[in-house]
mmCIF file of C-alpha atoms in Angstrom:
data_model
loop_
_atom_site.group_PDB
_atom_site.id
_atom_site.type_symbol
_atom_site.label_atom_id
_atom_site.label_comp_id
_atom_site.label_asym_id
_atom_site.label_seq_id
_atom_site.Cartn_x
_atom_site.Cartn_y
_atom_site.Cartn_z
ATOM 1 C CA MET T 187 25.132 -107.479 -21.638
ATOM 2 C CA SER T 188 27.352 -105.038 -23.537
ATOM 3 C CA ARG T 189 26.125 -102.123 -21.380
ATOM 4 C CA LEU T 190 27.121 -104.022 -18.204
ATOM 5 C CA LEU T 191 30.519 -104.818 -19.697
ATOM 6 C CA LEU T 192 30.993 -101.139 -20.582
ATOM 7 C CA VAL T 193 30.142 -100.096 -17.014
ATOM 8 C CA VAL T 194 32.545 -102.671 -15.540
ATOM 9 C CA VAL T 195 35.367 -101.541 -17.847
ATOM 10 C CA ALA T 196 34.712 -97.856 -17.070
ATOM 11 C CA VAL T 197 34.694 -98.424 -13.298
ATOM 12 C CA THR T 198 37.855 -100.534 -13.479
ATOM 13 C CA TRP T 199 39.529 -97.880 -15.592
ATOM 14 C CA LEU T 200 38.639 -95.137 -13.112
ATOM 15 C CA ILE T 201 39.701 -97.129 -10.063
ATOM 16 C CA SER T 202 43.037 -98.069 -11.610
ATOM 17 C CA GLY T 203 43.884 -94.399 -12.205
ATOM 18 C CA CYS T 204 44.247 -94.825 -15.944
ATOM 19 C CA GLY T 205 41.950 -91.923 -16.665
ATOM 20 C CA ALA T 206 43.135 -88.795 -18.389
ATOM 21 C CA GLY T 207 44.976 -86.531 -16.003
ATOM 22 C CA ALA T 208 45.492 -89.218 -13.385
ATOM 23 C CA SER T 209 48.745 -88.964 -11.511
ATOM 24 C CA ASP T 210 50.489 -90.406 -8.541
ATOM 25 C CA GLY T 211 49.922 -87.107 -6.737
ATOM 26 C CA PRO T 212 51.973 -85.746 -3.889
ATOM 27 C CA GLU T 213 51.378 -88.822 -1.721
ATOM 28 C CA ARG T 214 53.879 -90.856 -3.771
ATOM 29 C CA PRO T 215 57.157 -88.941 -3.891
ATOM 30 C CA ASP T 216 60.018 -90.196 -5.987
ATOM 31 C CA TYR T 217 62.326 -89.273 -3.120
ATOM 32 C CA THR T 218 62.481 -89.839 0.608
ATOM 33 C CA PRO T 219 61.431 -86.630 2.391
ATOM 34 C CA VAL T 220 63.644 -85.345 5.175
ATOM 35 C CA PRO T 221 61.860 -86.375 8.394
ATOM 36 C CA ASP T 222 59.939 -83.628 10.188
ATOM 37 C CA HIS T 223 61.997 -83.856 13.388
ATOM 38 C CA LYS T 224 65.186 -83.319 11.372
ATOM 39 C CA LEU T 225 63.728 -80.321 9.503
ATOM 40 C CA ILE T 226 62.578 -78.787 12.786
ATOM 41 C CA SER T 227 66.057 -79.222 14.283
ATOM 42 C CA GLN T 228 67.737 -77.754 11.192
ATOM 43 C CA VAL T 229 65.498 -74.676 11.204
ATOM 44 C CA ALA T 230 65.936 -74.098 14.940
ATOM 45 C CA ALA T 231 69.731 -74.330 14.557
ATOM 46 C CA LEU T 232 70.015 -71.789 11.725
ATOM 47 C CA PRO T 233 72.151 -68.740 12.487
ATOM 48 C CA GLY T 234 69.844 -65.815 13.200
ATOM 49 C CA VAL T 235 66.973 -67.926 14.541
ATOM 50 C CA GLU T 236 66.359 -67.170 18.211
ATOM 51 C CA ARG T 237 63.167 -69.167 18.518
ATOM 52 C CA ALA T 238 61.352 -71.544 16.176
ATOM 53 C CA ASP T 239 57.947 -73.088 16.781
ATOM 54 C CA LEU T 240 57.467 -75.420 13.853
ATOM 55 C CA SER T 241 55.077 -78.261 13.182
ATOM 56 C CA TYR T 242 53.402 -80.133 10.368
ATOM 57 C CA ASN T 243 49.629 -79.713 10.169
ATOM 58 C CA ASP T 244 48.215 -82.891 8.687
ATOM 59 C CA ALA T 245 44.587 -81.737 8.913
ATOM 60 C CA TRP T 246 42.844 -81.450 5.581
ATOM 61 C CA PRO T 247 42.966 -79.142 3.635
ATOM 62 C CA GLU T 248 46.073 -77.567 5.147
ATOM 63 C CA HIS T 249 48.817 -80.231 4.935
ATOM 64 C CA SER T 250 51.378 -77.551 5.720
ATOM 65 C CA TYR T 251 54.468 -76.802 7.684
ATOM 66 C CA ILE T 252 53.514 -73.989 10.024
ATOM 67 C CA ALA T 253 56.254 -71.963 11.673
ATOM 68 C CA THR T 254 56.454 -69.018 14.021
ATOM 69 C CA ILE T 255 60.014 -67.747 13.971
ATOM 70 C CA THR T 256 61.764 -65.078 16.024
ATOM 71 C CA LEU T 257 64.882 -63.715 14.365
ATOM 72 C CA SER T 258 67.803 -62.099 16.151
ATOM 73 C CA SER T 259 68.116 -58.358 15.650
ATOM 74 C CA ASP T 260 71.367 -58.719 13.661
ATOM 75 C CA ALA T 261 70.118 -61.497 11.338
ATOM 76 C CA ASP T 262 69.712 -60.991 7.603
ATOM 77 C CA ALA T 263 65.964 -61.661 7.675
ATOM 78 C CA GLN T 264 65.668 -62.359 3.947
ATOM 79 C CA LEU T 265 68.523 -64.870 3.925
ATOM 80 C CA VAL T 266 67.257 -66.673 7.035
ATOM 81 C CA LEU T 267 63.668 -66.860 5.742
ATOM 82 C CA ASP T 268 64.829 -68.013 2.304
ATOM 83 C CA THR T 269 66.889 -70.741 3.977
ATOM 84 C CA ILE T 270 63.908 -71.813 6.117
ATOM 85 C CA TYR T 271 61.707 -72.192 3.021
ATOM 86 C CA ALA T 272 64.481 -74.070 1.191
ATOM 87 C CA LYS T 273 64.922 -76.439 4.154
ATOM 88 C CA LEU T 274 61.181 -77.110 4.466
ATOM 89 C CA TRP T 275 60.993 -77.756 0.710
ATOM 90 C CA GLN T 276 62.981 -80.944 1.460
ATOM 91 C CA GLY T 277 60.087 -82.265 3.534
ATOM 92 C CA ARG T 278 56.763 -83.817 2.704
ATOM 93 C CA PRO T 279 55.740 -83.661 -0.951
ATOM 94 C CA GLY T 280 53.145 -81.056 -1.782
ATOM 95 C CA ALA T 281 53.127 -79.562 1.712
ATOM 96 C CA GLY T 282 52.383 -75.887 2.025
ATOM 97 C CA ILE T 283 54.765 -73.672 3.952
ATOM 98 C CA LEU T 284 53.385 -70.962 6.212
ATOM 99 C CA VAL T 285 56.037 -68.959 8.029
ATOM 100 C CA GLU T 286 55.339 -66.038 10.326
ATOM 101 C CA ALA T 287 58.536 -64.298 11.380
ATOM 102 C CA GLN T 288 59.310 -61.385 13.647
ATOM 103 C CA GLN T 289 62.443 -59.365 14.066
ATOM 104 C CA ASN T 290 62.735 -56.578 16.620
ATOM 105 C CA GLY T 291 58.986 -56.791 17.222
ATOM 106 C CA SER T 292 58.079 -56.292 13.536
ATOM 107 C CA VAL T 293 56.678 -58.846 11.110
ATOM 108 C CA VAL T 294 59.067 -59.751 8.296
ATOM 109 C CA ARG T 295 58.200 -61.576 5.094
ATOM 110 C CA LEU T 296 60.261 -63.198 2.392
ATOM 111 C CA ASP T 297 60.511 -60.752 -0.507
ATOM 112 C CA ALA T 298 61.505 -63.507 -2.958
ATOM 113 C CA PHE T 299 57.817 -64.283 -3.440
ATOM 114 C CA GLY T 300 56.825 -60.646 -3.923
ATOM 115 C CA GLY T 301 54.604 -60.696 -0.856
ATOM 116 C CA LYS T 302 52.333 -63.260 -2.510
ATOM 117 C CA PRO T 303 51.287 -66.531 -0.889
ATOM 118 C CA THR T 304 53.843 -69.255 -1.341
ATOM 119 C CA THR T 305 52.015 -71.615 -3.644
ATOM 120 C CA ARG T 306 53.565 -74.899 -4.702
ATOM 121 C CA ILE T 307 54.221 -73.351 -8.124
ATOM 122 C CA ALA T 308 56.060 -70.403 -6.540
ATOM 123 C CA LEU T 309 58.055 -72.724 -4.279
ATOM 124 C CA GLU T 310 59.066 -74.953 -7.187
ATOM 125 C CA LYS T 311 60.001 -71.945 -9.306
ATOM 126 C CA ARG T 312 62.246 -70.656 -6.524
ATOM 127 C CA TYR T 313 63.722 -73.893 -5.125
ATOM 128 C CA GLY T 314 63.397 -76.348 -7.999
ATOM 129 C CA PRO T 315 61.661 -79.719 -7.879
ATOM 130 C CA GLN T 316 61.310 -81.368 -4.508
ATOM 131 C CA PRO T 317 63.200 -82.324 -2.478
ATOM 132 C CA GLY T 318 65.609 -79.490 -3.272
ATOM 133 C CA SER T 319 69.033 -79.031 -1.733
ATOM 134 C CA GLY T 320 67.981 -77.068 1.347
ATOM 135 C CA THR T 321 69.983 -74.091 0.110
ATOM 136 C CA PRO T 322 68.318 -70.972 -1.283
ATOM 137 C CA PRO T 323 69.200 -70.023 -4.856
ATOM 138 C CA THR T 324 71.673 -67.225 -5.459
ATOM 139 C CA ASP T 325 69.966 -64.192 -6.894
#
């Protein structure tokens, strides 16, 4: 009888999320994310953005904002890209951000991340906890 009781308690404990390391995870934000359609409009309207194809990929394991951006030839590519990342950081909790940008036919990348993939840790280090202000930090 005591073995059955132990099993029932253990299963209940696991299901309730009371186990060590359990968390609410990114599915339960303590803020209301900016809706995707609003983020897409904000990015497309940024000065220096000529064209923005942006969507949210909800297919596992991606769960990412994916953007293909064309920048005007006179745009400050680093400022525009930094602003795009800061804007998207206001969106869905835990979402990855994958931005491919071109300017004058050449690929440009955000130097703020040192050319490394933009992990959630790197995004939080740069833009603070979600949802962020939508403004890149001053360096």
